[in-house]
Coordinates of C-alpha atoms and ligand atoms in Angstrom, one line a residue:
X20 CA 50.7 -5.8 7.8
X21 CA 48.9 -3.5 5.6
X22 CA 49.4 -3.9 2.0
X23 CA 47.4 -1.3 -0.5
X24 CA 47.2 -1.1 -4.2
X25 CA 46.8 2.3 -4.8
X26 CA 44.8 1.9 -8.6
X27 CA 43.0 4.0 -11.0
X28 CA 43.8 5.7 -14.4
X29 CA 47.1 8.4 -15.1
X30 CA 46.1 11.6 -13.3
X31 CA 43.7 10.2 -10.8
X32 CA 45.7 11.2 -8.1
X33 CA 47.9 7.9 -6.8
X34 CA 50.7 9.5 -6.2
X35 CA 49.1 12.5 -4.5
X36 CA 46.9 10.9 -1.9
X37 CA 50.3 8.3 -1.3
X38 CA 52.0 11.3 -0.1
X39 CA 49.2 11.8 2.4
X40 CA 48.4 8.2 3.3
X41 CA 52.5 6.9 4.2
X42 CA 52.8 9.1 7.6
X43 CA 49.3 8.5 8.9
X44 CA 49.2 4.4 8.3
X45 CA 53.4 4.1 8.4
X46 CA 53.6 2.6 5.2
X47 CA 56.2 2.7 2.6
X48 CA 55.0 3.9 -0.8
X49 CA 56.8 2.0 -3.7
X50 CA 55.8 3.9 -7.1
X51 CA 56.9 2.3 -10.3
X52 CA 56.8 5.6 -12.1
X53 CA 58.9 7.5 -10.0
X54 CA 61.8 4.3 -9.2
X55 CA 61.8 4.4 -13.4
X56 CA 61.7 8.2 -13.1
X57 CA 64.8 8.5 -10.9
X58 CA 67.1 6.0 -13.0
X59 CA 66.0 8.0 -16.3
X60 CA 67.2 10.8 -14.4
X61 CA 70.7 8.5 -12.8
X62 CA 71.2 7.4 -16.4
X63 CA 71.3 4.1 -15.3
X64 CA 70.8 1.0 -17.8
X65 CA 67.2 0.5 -16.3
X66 CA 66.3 4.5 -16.7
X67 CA 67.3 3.9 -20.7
X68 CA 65.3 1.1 -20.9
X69 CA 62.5 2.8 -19.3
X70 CA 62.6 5.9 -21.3
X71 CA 62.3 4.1 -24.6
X72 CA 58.8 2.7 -23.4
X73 CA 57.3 5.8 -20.9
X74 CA 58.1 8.6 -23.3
X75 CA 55.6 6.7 -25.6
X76 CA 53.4 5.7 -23.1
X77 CA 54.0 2.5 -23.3
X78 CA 54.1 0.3 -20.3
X79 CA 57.7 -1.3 -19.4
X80 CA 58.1 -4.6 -19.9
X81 CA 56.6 -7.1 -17.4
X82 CA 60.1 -8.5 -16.2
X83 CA 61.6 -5.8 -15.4
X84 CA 58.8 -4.0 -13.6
X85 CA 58.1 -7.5 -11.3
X86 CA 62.3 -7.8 -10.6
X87 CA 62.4 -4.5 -9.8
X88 CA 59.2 -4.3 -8.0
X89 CA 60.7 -7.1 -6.1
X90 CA 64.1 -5.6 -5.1
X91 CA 62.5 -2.9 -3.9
X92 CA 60.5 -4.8 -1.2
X93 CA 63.0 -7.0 -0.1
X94 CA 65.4 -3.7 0.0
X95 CA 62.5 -2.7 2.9
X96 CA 62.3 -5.9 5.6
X97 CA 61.4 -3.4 8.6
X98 CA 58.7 -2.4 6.6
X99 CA 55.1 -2.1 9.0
X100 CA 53.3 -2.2 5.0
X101 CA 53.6 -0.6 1.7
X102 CA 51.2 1.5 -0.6
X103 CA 51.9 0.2 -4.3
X104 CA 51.1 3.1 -6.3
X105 CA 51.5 2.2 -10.2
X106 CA 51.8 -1.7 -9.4
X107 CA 50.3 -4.0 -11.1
X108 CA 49.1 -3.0 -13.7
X109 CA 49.0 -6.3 -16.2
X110 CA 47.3 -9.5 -14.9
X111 CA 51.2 -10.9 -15.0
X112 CA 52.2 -8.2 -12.5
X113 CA 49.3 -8.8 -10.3
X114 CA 49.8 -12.5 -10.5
X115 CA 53.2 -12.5 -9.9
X116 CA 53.0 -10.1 -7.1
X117 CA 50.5 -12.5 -5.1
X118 CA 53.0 -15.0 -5.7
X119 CA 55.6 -13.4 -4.3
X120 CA 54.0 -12.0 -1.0
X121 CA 52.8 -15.0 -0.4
X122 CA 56.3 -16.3 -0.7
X123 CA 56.8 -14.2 2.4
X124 CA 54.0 -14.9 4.2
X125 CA 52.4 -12.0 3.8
X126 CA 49.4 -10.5 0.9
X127 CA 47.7 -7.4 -0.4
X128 CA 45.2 -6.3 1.8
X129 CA 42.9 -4.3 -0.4
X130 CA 43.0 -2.2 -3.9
X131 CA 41.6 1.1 -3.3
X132 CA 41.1 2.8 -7.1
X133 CA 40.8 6.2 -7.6
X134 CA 37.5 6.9 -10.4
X135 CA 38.0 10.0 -12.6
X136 CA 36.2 10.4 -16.1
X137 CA 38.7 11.1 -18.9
X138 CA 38.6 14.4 -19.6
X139 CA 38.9 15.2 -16.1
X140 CA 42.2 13.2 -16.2
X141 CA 43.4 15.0 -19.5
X142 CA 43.2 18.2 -18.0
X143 CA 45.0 17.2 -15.1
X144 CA 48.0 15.7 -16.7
X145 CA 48.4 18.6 -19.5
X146 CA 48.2 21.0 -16.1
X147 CA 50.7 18.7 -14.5
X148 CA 53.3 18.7 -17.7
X149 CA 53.6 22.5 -17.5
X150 CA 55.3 22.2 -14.2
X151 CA 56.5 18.5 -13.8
X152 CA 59.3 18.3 -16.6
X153 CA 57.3 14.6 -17.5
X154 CA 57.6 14.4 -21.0
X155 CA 54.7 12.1 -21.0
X156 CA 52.4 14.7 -19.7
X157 CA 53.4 17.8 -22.6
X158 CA 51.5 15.5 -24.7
X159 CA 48.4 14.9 -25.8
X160 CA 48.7 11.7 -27.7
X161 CA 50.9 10.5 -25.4
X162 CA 48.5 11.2 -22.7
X163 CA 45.9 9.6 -24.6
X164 CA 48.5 6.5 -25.5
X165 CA 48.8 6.0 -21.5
X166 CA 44.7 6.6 -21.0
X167 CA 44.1 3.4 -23.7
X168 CA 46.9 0.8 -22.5
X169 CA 45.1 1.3 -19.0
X170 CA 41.8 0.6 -20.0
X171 CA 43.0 -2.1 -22.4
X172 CA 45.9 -3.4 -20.2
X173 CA 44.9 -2.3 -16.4
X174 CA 41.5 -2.1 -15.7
X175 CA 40.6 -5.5 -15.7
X176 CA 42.5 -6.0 -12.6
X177 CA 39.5 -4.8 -10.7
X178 CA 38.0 -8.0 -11.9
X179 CA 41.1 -9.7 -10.4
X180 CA 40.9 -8.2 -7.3
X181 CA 37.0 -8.0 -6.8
X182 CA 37.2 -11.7 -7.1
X183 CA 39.7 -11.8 -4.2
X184 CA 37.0 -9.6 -2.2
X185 CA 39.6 -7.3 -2.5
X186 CA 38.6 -4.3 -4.4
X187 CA 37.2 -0.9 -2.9
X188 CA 36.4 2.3 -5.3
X189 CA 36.7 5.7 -4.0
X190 CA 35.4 8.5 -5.8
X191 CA 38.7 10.5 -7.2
X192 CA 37.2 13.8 -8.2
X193 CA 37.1 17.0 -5.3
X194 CA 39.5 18.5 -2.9
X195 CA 42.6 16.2 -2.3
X196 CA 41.9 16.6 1.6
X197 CA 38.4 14.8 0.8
X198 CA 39.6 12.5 -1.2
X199 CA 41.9 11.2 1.6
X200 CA 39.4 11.1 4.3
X201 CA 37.5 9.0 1.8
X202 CA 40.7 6.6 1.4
X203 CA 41.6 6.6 5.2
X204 CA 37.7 5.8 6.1
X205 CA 38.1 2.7 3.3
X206 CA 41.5 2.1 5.0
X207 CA 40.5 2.3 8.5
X208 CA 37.2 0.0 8.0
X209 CA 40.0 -3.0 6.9
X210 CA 42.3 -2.3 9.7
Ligands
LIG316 P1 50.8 7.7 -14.4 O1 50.0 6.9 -13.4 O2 50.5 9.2 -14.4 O3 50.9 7.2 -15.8 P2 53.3 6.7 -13.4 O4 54.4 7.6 -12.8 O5 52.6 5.7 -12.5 O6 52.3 7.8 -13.9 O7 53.9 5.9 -14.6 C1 54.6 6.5 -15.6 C2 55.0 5.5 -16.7 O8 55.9 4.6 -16.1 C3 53.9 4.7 -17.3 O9 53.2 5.3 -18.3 C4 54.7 3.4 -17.8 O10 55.4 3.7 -19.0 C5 55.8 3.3 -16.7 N1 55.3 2.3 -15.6 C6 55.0 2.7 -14.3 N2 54.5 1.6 -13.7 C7 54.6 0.6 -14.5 C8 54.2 -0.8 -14.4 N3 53.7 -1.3 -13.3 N4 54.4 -1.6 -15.5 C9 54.9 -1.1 -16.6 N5 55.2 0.2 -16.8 C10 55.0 1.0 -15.8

């Protein structure tokens, strides 16, 4: 089974290059943003919750991410792998994602992370918030809000993952065709 983290910063381009990763490798791509996206827009008790922490850029709380995070998988047993785009992103949700693979036999295979300088991703997200509807890209504290909790929150979990021998980093910045052939060379050299 092939299990990827998609990682890197808000606007490097995970969600992107998932889209053109799924069909070639048959993975499923489980993004935390967008499963917290849809119940915002369902109106469901989760998409509340949710929307009281994303439109500040906050993250949402651990338990909820990991239990739904969770459901999600199990929801996919015929699954050949998965792309997690957005997850982990605390050492808790990291931790208690190896816990739980490993409860089914099975474990990430590598965390690929997309490197983009800041301004570069500022750009990108104010560019995306004209056309996305995301509240949390029309703004630019916001924007900056989600660019600090990653570095203080998210980036460490290279360190988690380089100490697995886990972690690969891909340059994030060109056309999004080159940035996949970059990701698919990382992906094919573990396959
Ligand atoms: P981006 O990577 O551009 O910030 P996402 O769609 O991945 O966009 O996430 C949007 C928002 O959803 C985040 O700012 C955060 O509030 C929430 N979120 C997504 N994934 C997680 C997670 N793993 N843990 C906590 N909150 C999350």
């Amino acid at each position: 089974m092939l299990n990827i983290v998609l990682f890197g910063p808000p606007g490097a381009g995970k969600g992107t290059q998932s889209a053109c990763l799924i069909d070639s490798y048959n993975l499923v791509h489980l993004s935390t943003g967008d499963i917290f996206r849809s119940n915002m827009k369902e109106g469901t008790e989760l998409g509340t919750l949710a929307r009281s922490y994303i439109d500040k850029g906050a993250l949402v709380p651990d338990e909820v991410t990991i239990s739904m995070l969770e459901a999600e998988v199990n929801g996919n047993p015929d699954a050949k792998g998965f792309i997690f785009d957005g997850f982990p992103r605390t050492t808790a949700q990291a931790e208690a994602l190896d816990l739980f693979l490993k409860s089914k036999g099975i474990e990430i295979t590598a965390m690929l992370a997309l490197e983009v300088e800041e301004q570069e991703l500022i750009s990108r997200l104010l560019e995306r918030g004209k056309s996305s509807g995301r509240a949390d890209d029309q703004n630019r504290d916001v924007i900056k809000n989600r660019i600090q909790v990653y570095e203080t929150e998210t980036a460490i979990l290279k360190d988690y993952y380089t100490a697995q021998n886990k972690f690969v980093g891909v340059e994030g910045v060109g056309s999004i065709e080159s940035i996949t052939q970059r990701l698919c060379k990382e992906i094919d050299a573990l396959v």
